[in-house]
Amino acid sequence: MTKVNDAVQDVLDRLVAEGREIGIQVSAWLGEEQIVDCWAGLADAATGRPVDGDTLFNVYSVSKAVTATALHIQAERGLVEYDAPVAAYWPEFAQAGKGDVTLRHVLSHVSGVLRMPPDVTPELMTNWDWMCRRIAEMEGVYPAGSRSSYQSMTFGWMVGEVVRRTDPKRRPFGQFIKEEIADPLGAADLWMGIADAVEPRIARLDAAAVYVAPDNNMMREAQPLIVDLRARSESC
């Protein structure tokens, strides 16, 4: 491990020194052996807090793979069918002409249900029931299956609410992820909804990384600026 790890560490140190990265971690495994475990830079440039092996980073849409895995677990258990309508498990979702949207449509990003509620705020986005209710009430942008368009944020609630409603224990989605995926894998720092106790370990986003989508881009409706998952900048 030492030779490979040292080579990666040298690259990370150089990237930080050149200003191309602010803070970074890399971990790699070969089978059951961890061959890379290194980090460099700052987790919070304002305070000087360094990145270390326990720093937590937002993984953005990597969470979609975890969310989809949760649904696959339910399918493996015979609790959902991919070609069944979402409304078969979540009846309220059929509102506004969405009765024919299937789980396969959602998993494939062809559901047409990609817009966030226009009245969403960061605070309301953390209210699971409110988000699910508003998404259920809204109509799709286009007919299900007619075209592909990335469900940047709505994916999590659409899949997660089906998982929650088909879970015999009716656990909150984050608890389902912890108990059914993270804990069995020994992935103690895989969080879907962060716990207060570990919040100080989170790396702080920097506005230098901001990308602002054009206002006329459908992505802006799917990911409104008010709840954009990137740090704000003057150009926002």
Coordinates of N, CA and C in Angstrom, one line a residue:
M1 N 0.8 -1.2 0.0 CA 0.0 0.0 0.0 C 0.8 1.3 0.0
T2 N 2.0 1.2 0.6 CA 2.8 2.4 0.9 C 3.2 3.1 -0.4
K3 N 3.7 2.4 -1.4 CA 4.2 3.0 -2.6 C 3.0 3.7 -3.4
V4 N 1.9 3.0 -3.5 CA 0.8 3.6 -4.2 C 0.2 4.8 -3.5
N5 N 0.1 4.6 -2.2 CA -0.5 5.7 -1.3 C 0.4 6.9 -1.4
D6 N 1.7 6.7 -1.3 CA 2.7 7.8 -1.3 C 2.6 8.6 -2.7
A7 N 2.4 7.8 -3.7 CA 2.3 8.5 -5.1 C 1.1 9.3 -5.2
V8 N -0.1 8.8 -4.7 CA -1.3 9.6 -4.7 C -1.2 10.8 -3.7
Q9 N -0.6 10.6 -2.6 CA -0.4 11.7 -1.7 C 0.4 12.8 -2.3
D10 N 1.4 12.5 -3.0 CA 2.2 13.5 -3.7 C 1.4 14.3 -4.7
V11 N 0.5 13.6 -5.4 CA -0.4 14.3 -6.4 C -1.3 15.3 -5.6
L12 N -1.9 14.8 -4.5 CA -2.9 15.6 -3.8 C -2.2 16.8 -3.2
D13 N -1.0 16.7 -2.7 CA -0.3 17.8 -2.1 C 0.1 18.8 -3.2
R14 N 0.4 18.3 -4.4 CA 0.8 19.2 -5.5 C -0.5 20.0 -6.0
L15 N -1.6 19.3 -6.1 CA -2.8 20.0 -6.5 C -3.3 21.1 -5.5
V16 N -3.1 20.8 -4.3 CA -3.4 21.9 -3.3 C -2.4 23.0 -3.3
A17 N -1.2 22.7 -3.5 CA -0.1 23.7 -3.5 C -0.3 24.6 -4.7
E18 N -0.8 24.0 -5.8 CA -1.0 24.8 -7.1 C -2.3 25.6 -7.1
G19 N -3.1 25.4 -6.0 CA -4.4 26.0 -6.0 C -5.5 25.4 -6.8
R20 N -5.3 24.2 -7.3 CA -6.2 23.5 -8.1 C -7.3 22.7 -7.3
E21 N -6.9 22.5 -6.1 CA -7.9 21.9 -5.1 C -7.7 22.7 -3.8
I22 N -8.9 22.7 -3.1 CA -8.9 23.4 -1.7 C -8.7 22.3 -0.7
G23 N -9.5 21.3 -0.7 CA -9.4 20.2 0.2 C -9.8 18.9 -0.5
I24 N -9.2 17.8 -0.3 CA -9.5 16.6 -1.0 C -9.1 15.4 -0.2
Q25 N -9.9 14.3 -0.4 CA -9.6 13.0 0.1 C -9.6 12.0 -1.1
V26 N -8.8 10.9 -1.0 CA -8.9 9.8 -1.9 C -8.8 8.5 -1.1
S27 N -9.7 7.6 -1.4 CA -9.6 6.2 -0.8 C -9.8 5.2 -2.0
A28 N -9.0 4.2 -2.0 CA -9.2 3.2 -3.0 C -8.9 1.8 -2.4
W29 N -9.7 0.9 -2.9 CA -9.6 -0.5 -2.4 C -9.3 -1.5 -3.6
L30 N -8.5 -2.5 -3.4 CA -8.3 -3.5 -4.3 C -8.8 -4.8 -3.6
G31 N -10.0 -5.3 -4.0 CA -10.6 -6.4 -3.3 C -10.9 -6.0 -1.9
E32 N -10.3 -6.7 -0.9 CA -10.5 -6.5 0.5 C -9.4 -5.6 1.1
E33 N -8.5 -5.2 0.3 CA -7.4 -4.4 0.8 C -7.5 -2.9 0.4
Q34 N -7.4 -2.0 1.4 CA -7.3 -0.6 1.1 C -5.9 -0.2 0.6
I35 N -5.8 0.3 -0.6 CA -4.5 0.6 -1.1 C -4.2 2.1 -1.2
V36 N -5.2 2.9 -1.0 CA -5.0 4.4 -0.9 C -5.9 4.9 0.2
D37 N -5.3 5.7 1.0 CA -6.0 6.4 2.1 C -5.3 7.7 2.4
C38 N -5.6 8.8 1.7 CA -4.8 10.0 1.9 C -5.7 11.2 1.6
W39 N -5.1 12.4 2.1 CA -5.9 13.6 2.0 C -4.9 14.8 2.0
A40 N -5.5 16.0 1.7 CA -4.7 17.2 1.7 C -5.6 18.4 1.7
G41 N -5.0 19.5 2.1 CA -5.8 20.8 2.0 C -6.7 21.1 3.2
L42 N -7.6 22.0 3.0 CA -8.4 22.5 4.0 C -9.9 22.1 3.9
A43 N -10.5 21.7 5.0 CA -11.9 21.4 5.0 C -12.7 22.7 5.2
D44 N -12.1 23.7 5.7 CA -12.8 25.0 5.9 C -11.7 26.1 5.8
A45 N -11.7 26.8 4.6 CA -10.7 27.8 4.3 C -10.8 29.0 5.3
A46 N -12.0 29.3 5.7 CA -12.2 30.4 6.6 C -11.6 30.3 8.0
T47 N -11.6 29.0 8.5 CA -11.1 28.8 9.8 C -9.7 28.1 9.8
G48 N -9.3 27.6 8.6 CA -8.1 26.9 8.6 C -8.2 25.4 9.0
R49 N -9.4 24.9 9.2 CA -9.5 23.5 9.6 C -9.1 22.6 8.5
P50 N -8.1 21.7 8.7 CA -7.6 20.9 7.7 C -8.5 19.7 7.4
V51 N -8.3 19.1 6.2 CA -9.0 17.8 5.9 C -8.2 16.8 6.6
D52 N -8.9 15.8 7.1 CA -8.2 14.6 7.7 C -9.0 13.4 7.3
G53 N -8.7 12.2 7.8 CA -9.3 11.0 7.4 C -10.8 10.9 7.8
D54 N -11.2 11.8 8.8 CA -12.6 11.7 9.2 C -13.4 12.8 8.7
T55 N -12.9 13.7 7.8 CA -13.7 14.7 7.2 C -14.7 14.2 6.3
L56 N -15.9 14.7 6.4 CA -17.1 14.3 5.5 C -17.3 15.2 4.4
F57 N -17.5 14.7 3.2 CA -17.7 15.5 2.0 C -19.1 15.2 1.4
N58 N -19.7 16.2 0.9 CA -21.0 16.0 0.2 C -20.7 15.3 -1.1
V59 N -21.4 14.2 -1.4 CA -21.1 13.4 -2.6 C -22.1 13.7 -3.7
Y60 N -23.0 14.7 -3.5 CA -23.9 15.1 -4.6 C -24.7 13.9 -5.1
S61 N -24.7 13.7 -6.4 CA -25.6 12.7 -7.0 C -25.1 11.3 -6.9
V62 N -24.0 11.1 -6.3 CA -23.6 9.7 -5.9 C -24.7 9.1 -5.0
S63 N -25.4 10.0 -4.3 CA -26.5 9.6 -3.4 C -27.6 8.9 -4.3
K64 N -27.7 9.2 -5.5 CA -28.7 8.6 -6.4 C -28.5 7.1 -6.5
A65 N -27.2 6.7 -6.6 CA -26.9 5.3 -6.7 C -27.3 4.6 -5.4
V66 N -27.1 5.2 -4.3 CA -27.5 4.6 -3.0 C -29.0 4.5 -2.9
T67 N -29.7 5.6 -3.3 CA -31.1 5.7 -3.3 C -31.7 4.6 -4.2
A68 N -31.2 4.4 -5.4 CA -31.6 3.4 -6.3 C -31.4 2.0 -5.7
T69 N -30.3 1.8 -5.0 CA -30.0 0.5 -4.4 C -31.1 0.2 -3.4
A70 N -31.5 1.2 -2.6 CA -32.6 1.0 -1.6 C -33.8 0.4 -2.3
L71 N -34.2 1.0 -3.5 CA -35.4 0.5 -4.2 C -35.1 -0.9 -4.8
H72 N -33.9 -1.2 -5.2 CA -33.6 -2.5 -5.7 C -33.7 -3.6 -4.6
I73 N -33.4 -3.2 -3.3 CA -33.6 -4.1 -2.2 C -35.0 -4.4 -2.0
Q74 N -35.9 -3.4 -2.2 CA -37.3 -3.6 -2.1 C -37.8 -4.5 -3.2
A75 N -37.3 -4.3 -4.4 CA -37.7 -5.2 -5.5 C -37.2 -6.6 -5.3
E76 N -36.0 -6.8 -4.8 CA -35.5 -8.1 -4.5 C -36.4 -8.9 -3.5
R77 N -36.9 -8.1 -2.6 CA -37.8 -8.6 -1.5 C -39.2 -8.8 -2.0
G78 N -39.5 -8.5 -3.2 CA -40.8 -8.7 -3.8 C -41.8 -7.6 -3.3
L79 N -41.3 -6.5 -2.9 CA -42.2 -5.5 -2.3 C -42.6 -4.4 -3.4
V80 N -41.8 -4.3 -4.5 CA -42.1 -3.4 -5.6 C -41.9 -4.1 -6.9
E81 N -42.5 -3.6 -7.9 CA -42.3 -4.0 -9.3 C -41.8 -2.8 -10.1
Y82 N -40.8 -2.9 -10.9 CA -40.2 -1.8 -11.6 C -41.2 -1.2 -12.6
D83 N -42.1 -2.0 -13.2 CA -43.0 -1.5 -14.2 C -44.4 -1.1 -13.6
A84 N -44.5 -1.1 -12.3 CA -45.7 -0.7 -11.7 C -45.7 0.8 -11.6
P85 N -46.9 1.4 -11.6 CA -47.0 2.9 -11.4 C -46.5 3.3 -10.0
V86 N -45.8 4.4 -9.9 CA -45.4 4.9 -8.6 C -46.7 5.0 -7.7
A87 N -47.8 5.4 -8.3 CA -49.0 5.6 -7.5 C -49.6 4.3 -7.0
A88 N -49.1 3.1 -7.4 CA -49.5 1.8 -6.8 C -49.0 1.8 -5.4
Y89 N -47.9 2.4 -5.1 CA -47.4 2.4 -3.7 C -47.6 3.8 -3.0
W90 N -47.8 4.8 -3.8 CA -48.0 6.1 -3.3 C -49.1 6.8 -4.0
P91 N -50.4 6.5 -3.6 CA -51.6 6.9 -4.4 C -51.6 8.4 -4.7
E92 N -51.2 9.2 -3.8 CA -51.3 10.7 -4.0 C -50.5 11.1 -5.2
F93 N -49.5 10.3 -5.6 CA -48.6 10.7 -6.7 C -49.3 10.8 -8.0
A94 N -50.5 10.1 -8.1 CA -51.2 10.1 -9.4 C -51.8 11.4 -9.7
Q95 N -51.8 12.4 -8.8 CA -52.4 13.7 -9.1 C -51.7 14.4 -10.3
A96 N -52.5 15.3 -10.9 CA -52.0 16.1 -12.0 C -51.5 15.3 -13.2
G97 N -52.2 14.2 -13.5 CA -51.9 13.4 -14.7 C -50.6 12.5 -14.6
K98 N -50.2 12.2 -13.4 CA -49.0 11.4 -13.2 C -49.3 9.9 -12.9
G99 N -50.5 9.5 -13.1 CA -50.9 8.1 -12.8 C -50.1 7.0 -13.6
D100 N -49.6 7.4 -14.8 CA -48.9 6.4 -15.6 C -47.4 6.4 -15.4
V101 N -46.9 7.2 -14.5 CA -45.4 7.3 -14.3 C -45.1 6.0 -13.5
T102 N -44.2 5.2 -14.0 CA -43.7 4.0 -13.4 C -42.4 4.2 -12.6
L103 N -42.1 3.2 -11.8 CA -40.8 3.2 -11.1 C -39.7 3.2 -12.1
R104 N -39.8 2.4 -13.2 CA -38.8 2.3 -14.2 C -38.6 3.7 -14.9
H105 N -39.7 4.4 -15.1 CA -39.5 5.8 -15.6 C -38.7 6.7 -14.7
V106 N -39.0 6.6 -13.4 CA -38.2 7.4 -12.4 C -36.7 7.0 -12.4
L107 N -36.5 5.7 -12.3 CA -35.1 5.2 -12.3 C -34.3 5.6 -13.5
S108 N -35.0 5.7 -14.6 CA -34.4 6.0 -15.9 C -34.4 7.5 -16.3
H109 N -34.9 8.3 -15.4 CA -34.9 9.7 -15.6 C -35.7 10.1 -16.8
V110 N -36.8 9.4 -17.0 CA -37.8 9.7 -18.1 C -39.2 10.0 -17.6
S111 N -39.3 10.2 -16.3 CA -40.6 10.4 -15.7 C -41.3 11.7 -16.1
G112 N -40.5 12.7 -16.4 CA -41.0 14.1 -16.7 C -41.2 14.9 -15.4
V113 N -41.0 14.2 -14.2 CA -41.3 14.9 -12.9 C -39.9 15.4 -12.4
L114 N -39.5 16.5 -12.9 CA -38.1 16.9 -12.6 C -38.1 18.3 -11.9
R115 N -39.2 19.0 -11.9 CA -39.2 20.4 -11.4 C -39.3 20.3 -9.8
M116 N -38.6 21.1 -9.1 CA -38.8 21.3 -7.7 C -40.0 22.2 -7.5
P117 N -40.7 22.1 -6.4 CA -41.8 23.0 -6.1 C -41.4 24.4 -6.1
P118 N -42.1 25.3 -6.8 CA -41.7 26.7 -6.9 C -41.6 27.5 -5.6
D119 N -42.3 27.0 -4.6 CA -42.2 27.6 -3.3 C -41.3 27.0 -2.3
V120 N -40.4 26.1 -2.8 CA -39.4 25.4 -2.0 C -38.4 26.4 -1.3
T121 N -38.0 26.1 -0.1 CA -36.9 26.9 0.5 C -36.0 25.9 1.1
P122 N -34.8 26.3 1.5 CA -33.9 25.3 2.2 C -34.5 24.6 3.4
E123 N -35.3 25.4 4.2 CA -35.9 24.8 5.4 C -37.0 23.8 5.0
L124 N -37.8 24.1 4.0 CA -38.9 23.2 3.6 C -38.3 22.0 2.9
M125 N -37.2 22.1 2.2 CA -36.5 21.0 1.6 C -36.1 19.9 2.6
T126 N -35.9 20.3 3.8 CA -35.6 19.3 4.9 C -36.8 18.7 5.5
N127 N -38.0 19.1 5.1 CA -39.3 18.6 5.6 C -39.8 17.5 4.6
W128 N -39.5 16.2 4.9 CA -39.8 15.1 4.0 C -41.2 15.1 3.5
D129 N -42.1 15.2 4.5 CA -43.6 15.1 4.2 C -44.0 16.3 3.3
W130 N -43.5 17.5 3.5 CA -43.9 18.6 2.7 C -43.4 18.4 1.3
M131 N -42.2 18.0 1.1 CA -41.6 17.8 -0.2 C -42.4 16.7 -1.0
C132 N -42.7 15.6 -0.3 CA -43.4 14.6 -1.0 C -44.8 15.0 -1.4
R133 N -45.5 15.8 -0.5 CA -46.8 16.2 -0.8 C -46.8 17.2 -2.0
R134 N -45.8 18.1 -2.1 CA -45.8 19.1 -3.2 C -45.4 18.4 -4.5
I135 N -44.5 17.4 -4.4 CA -44.1 16.7 -5.7 C -45.3 15.9 -6.2
A136 N -46.1 15.3 -5.3 CA -47.3 14.6 -5.7 C -48.3 15.5 -6.3
E137 N -48.4 16.7 -5.9 CA -49.4 17.6 -6.4 C -49.0 18.2 -7.8
M138 N -47.8 18.2 -8.1 CA -47.3 18.9 -9.3 C -47.4 18.0 -10.6
E139 N -47.7 18.7 -11.7 CA -47.7 17.9 -13.0 C -46.3 17.8 -13.5
G140 N -46.2 16.8 -14.4 CA -44.9 16.6 -15.1 C -44.6 17.6 -16.1
V141 N -43.4 17.7 -16.5 CA -43.0 18.7 -17.6 C -43.4 18.1 -18.9
Y142 N -43.3 16.8 -19.1 CA -43.7 16.2 -20.3 C -44.2 14.8 -20.0
P143 N -44.8 14.1 -21.0 CA -45.4 12.8 -20.7 C -44.3 11.8 -20.3
A144 N -44.6 10.9 -19.4 CA -43.7 9.9 -19.0 C -43.2 9.0 -20.1
G145 N -41.9 8.8 -20.2 CA -41.3 8.0 -21.2 C -41.1 8.6 -22.6
S146 N -41.5 9.9 -22.7 CA -41.4 10.6 -24.0 C -40.0 11.1 -24.3
R147 N -39.3 11.4 -23.2 CA -37.9 12.0 -23.4 C -37.2 11.9 -22.1
S148 N -35.9 12.0 -22.2 CA -35.0 12.0 -21.0 C -34.7 13.4 -20.5
S149 N -34.8 13.5 -19.2 CA -34.4 14.8 -18.6 C -34.0 14.5 -17.2
Y150 N -32.9 15.0 -16.7 CA -32.3 14.6 -15.4 C -33.2 15.1 -14.3
Q151 N -33.6 14.2 -13.4 CA -34.3 14.5 -12.2 C -33.3 14.9 -11.1
S152 N -32.8 16.1 -11.2 CA -31.6 16.5 -10.4 C -31.9 16.3 -8.9
M153 N -33.0 16.7 -8.5 CA -33.3 16.7 -7.0 C -34.5 15.8 -6.7
T154 N -35.6 15.8 -7.6 CA -36.8 15.1 -7.2 C -36.6 13.6 -7.2
F155 N -35.6 13.1 -7.8 CA -35.3 11.7 -7.8 C -35.3 11.1 -6.4
G156 N -34.7 11.8 -5.4 CA -34.5 11.3 -4.1 C -35.9 11.1 -3.4
W157 N -36.8 12.0 -3.5 CA -38.1 11.9 -2.9 C -39.0 10.9 -3.6
M158 N -38.9 10.9 -4.9 CA -39.8 9.9 -5.6 C -39.4 8.5 -5.3
V159 N -38.1 8.2 -5.3 CA -37.7 6.8 -5.0 C -37.8 6.6 -3.5
G160 N -37.3 7.5 -2.7 CA -37.3 7.4 -1.3 C -38.7 7.2 -0.7
E161 N -39.7 7.9 -1.2 CA -41.0 7.7 -0.6 C -41.6 6.4 -0.9
V162 N -41.3 5.8 -2.1 CA -41.8 4.5 -2.4 C -41.1 3.5 -1.5
V163 N -39.8 3.7 -1.3 CA -39.1 2.8 -0.4 C -39.7 2.9 1.0
R164 N -40.0 4.1 1.5 CA -40.5 4.3 2.8 C -41.9 3.6 3.0
R165 N -42.7 3.8 1.9 CA -44.1 3.3 2.0 C -44.2 1.8 1.9
T166 N -43.2 1.2 1.2 CA -43.2 -0.3 1.1 C -42.3 -1.0 2.1
D167 N -41.7 -0.2 3.0 CA -40.9 -0.8 4.1 C -41.9 -1.2 5.2
P168 N -42.0 -2.5 5.5 CA -42.9 -2.9 6.6 C -42.7 -2.2 7.9
K169 N -41.5 -1.7 8.1 CA -41.3 -0.9 9.4 C -41.6 0.6 9.2
R170 N -41.8 1.0 8.0 CA -42.1 2.4 7.7 C -41.0 3.3 8.3
R171 N -39.8 2.9 8.1 CA -38.7 3.8 8.7 C -38.5 5.0 7.8
P172 N -38.0 6.1 8.4 CA -37.6 7.2 7.6 C -36.5 6.8 6.6
F173 N -36.5 7.4 5.4 CA -35.6 6.9 4.4 C -34.1 6.9 4.8
G174 N -33.7 7.9 5.5 CA -32.3 7.9 6.0 C -32.0 6.8 6.9
Q175 N -33.0 6.4 7.8 CA -32.8 5.3 8.7 C -32.7 4.0 7.9
F176 N -33.6 3.8 6.9 CA -33.5 2.7 6.0 C -32.1 2.5 5.4
I177 N -31.6 3.6 4.9 CA -30.3 3.5 4.2 C -29.2 3.1 5.3
K178 N -29.3 3.6 6.4 CA -28.3 3.3 7.5 C -28.4 1.8 7.9
E179 N -29.6 1.3 8.1 CA -29.8 0.0 8.6 C -29.7 -1.1 7.6
E180 N -30.1 -0.8 6.3 CA -30.1 -1.8 5.3 C -28.9 -1.8 4.4
I181 N -28.2 -0.6 4.3 CA -27.0 -0.5 3.4 C -25.8 -0.2 4.1
A182 N -25.8 1.0 4.8 CA -24.5 1.4 5.5 C -24.0 0.5 6.5
D183 N -24.9 0.1 7.5 CA -24.4 -0.7 8.6 C -23.9 -2.1 8.1
P184 N -24.7 -2.8 7.3 CA -24.2 -4.1 6.8 C -22.8 -4.0 6.1
L185 N -22.6 -2.9 5.4 CA -21.3 -2.7 4.7 C -20.2 -2.2 5.6
G186 N -20.5 -1.8 6.8 CA -19.5 -1.2 7.7 C -19.2 0.2 7.2
A187 N -20.1 0.9 6.5 CA -19.9 2.2 6.0 C -20.5 3.2 6.9
A188 N -19.8 3.4 8.1 CA -20.4 4.2 9.2 C -20.6 5.7 8.8
D189 N -19.8 6.1 7.8 CA -19.9 7.5 7.4 C -20.7 7.7 6.1
L190 N -21.5 6.8 5.8 CA -22.5 7.0 4.7 C -23.8 7.5 5.3
W191 N -24.1 8.8 5.0 CA -25.2 9.5 5.6 C -26.2 9.9 4.5
M192 N -27.5 9.7 4.8 CA -28.5 10.3 4.0 C -29.3 11.1 4.9
G193 N -28.9 12.3 5.1 CA -29.4 13.2 6.2 C -28.4 13.1 7.3
I194 N -27.7 14.2 7.5 CA -26.5 14.2 8.4 C -27.0 14.3 9.9
A195 N -26.3 13.6 10.8 CA -26.6 13.6 12.2 C -25.9 14.9 12.8
D196 N -26.6 15.5 13.8 CA -26.0 16.7 14.4 C -24.6 16.5 15.0
A197 N -24.4 15.3 15.5 CA -23.1 15.0 16.2 C -21.9 15.0 15.2
V198 N -22.1 14.7 14.0 CA -21.0 14.7 13.0 C -20.9 15.9 12.1
E199 N -21.9 16.8 12.3 CA -21.9 18.0 11.4 C -20.5 18.8 11.4
P200 N -19.8 18.9 12.6 CA -18.6 19.6 12.6 C -17.5 19.0 11.7
R201 N -17.7 17.8 11.3 CA -16.7 17.1 10.4 C -16.9 17.4 8.9
I202 N -17.9 18.1 8.6 CA -18.2 18.3 7.2 C -17.3 19.4 6.6
A203 N -16.8 19.1 5.4 CA -16.1 20.1 4.6 C -17.0 21.2 4.1
R204 N -16.5 22.4 4.2 CA -17.3 23.6 3.8 C -17.1 23.8 2.3
L205 N -18.3 24.0 1.6 CA -18.2 24.3 0.2 C -17.6 25.7 0.0
D206 N -16.9 25.9 -1.1 CA -16.3 27.2 -1.4 C -17.0 27.8 -2.7
A207 N -17.2 29.0 -2.7 CA -17.9 29.6 -3.9 C -17.1 29.6 -5.2
A208 N -15.8 29.3 -5.1 CA -15.0 29.2 -6.3 C -15.5 28.0 -7.2
A209 N -16.2 27.1 -6.6 CA -16.6 25.9 -7.3 C -18.0 26.1 -8.0
V210 N -18.6 27.3 -7.8 CA -20.0 27.5 -8.3 C -20.1 27.4 -9.8
Y211 N -21.1 26.7 -10.2 CA -21.5 26.7 -11.6 C -23.0 27.2 -11.7
V212 N -23.3 28.2 -12.4 CA -24.6 28.8 -12.5 C -25.2 28.4 -13.8
A213 N -26.3 27.6 -13.8 CA -27.0 27.2 -15.1 C -27.7 28.4 -15.6
P214 N -27.8 28.5 -17.0 CA -28.6 29.6 -17.6 C -30.0 29.6 -17.0
D215 N -30.6 30.8 -16.9 CA -32.0 30.9 -16.4 C -33.0 30.2 -17.2
N216 N -32.8 30.1 -18.5 CA -33.7 29.4 -19.4 C -33.5 27.9 -19.5
N217 N -32.6 27.4 -18.7 CA -32.3 26.0 -18.8 C -33.2 25.2 -17.9
M218 N -33.7 24.1 -18.4 CA -34.6 23.3 -17.5 C -34.0 22.9 -16.2
M219 N -32.6 22.8 -16.3 CA -31.9 22.4 -15.0 C -32.2 23.4 -13.9
R220 N -32.4 24.6 -14.3 CA -32.7 25.6 -13.2 C -34.0 25.4 -12.6
E221 N -35.0 24.9 -13.3 CA -36.3 24.5 -12.6 C -36.1 23.2 -11.8
A222 N -35.2 22.3 -12.3 CA -35.0 21.1 -11.5 C -34.1 21.4 -10.3
Q223 N -33.3 22.4 -10.3 CA -32.4 22.7 -9.2 C -32.4 24.3 -9.0
P224 N -33.5 24.8 -8.4 CA -33.6 26.3 -8.3 C -32.4 26.9 -7.4
L225 N -32.1 28.1 -7.7 CA -31.0 28.7 -7.0 C -31.2 28.7 -5.5
I226 N -32.4 28.9 -5.1 CA -32.6 29.0 -3.6 C -32.2 27.8 -2.9
V227 N -32.3 26.6 -3.6 CA -31.9 25.4 -2.9 C -30.7 24.7 -3.7
D228 N -30.0 25.4 -4.5 CA -28.9 24.9 -5.2 C -27.9 24.3 -4.2
L229 N -27.3 23.1 -4.5 CA -26.4 22.5 -3.6 C -25.0 22.9 -3.7
R230 N -24.8 24.1 -4.3 CA -23.4 24.6 -4.3 C -23.4 25.9 -3.5
A231 N -22.2 26.3 -3.1 CA -22.0 27.5 -2.4 C -22.4 28.7 -3.2
R232 N -22.9 29.8 -2.6 CA -23.3 30.9 -3.3 C -22.1 31.8 -3.6
S233 N -22.2 32.6 -4.7 CA -21.2 33.5 -5.1 C -21.9 34.8 -5.5
E234 N -21.0 35.8 -5.8 CA -21.6 37.1 -6.2 C -22.4 37.0 -7.4
S235 N -22.0 36.1 -8.3 CA -22.7 36.0 -9.6 C -24.1 35.3 -9.5
C236 N -24.3 34.7 -8.3 CA -25.6 34.0 -8.1 C -26.7 35.0 -7.9

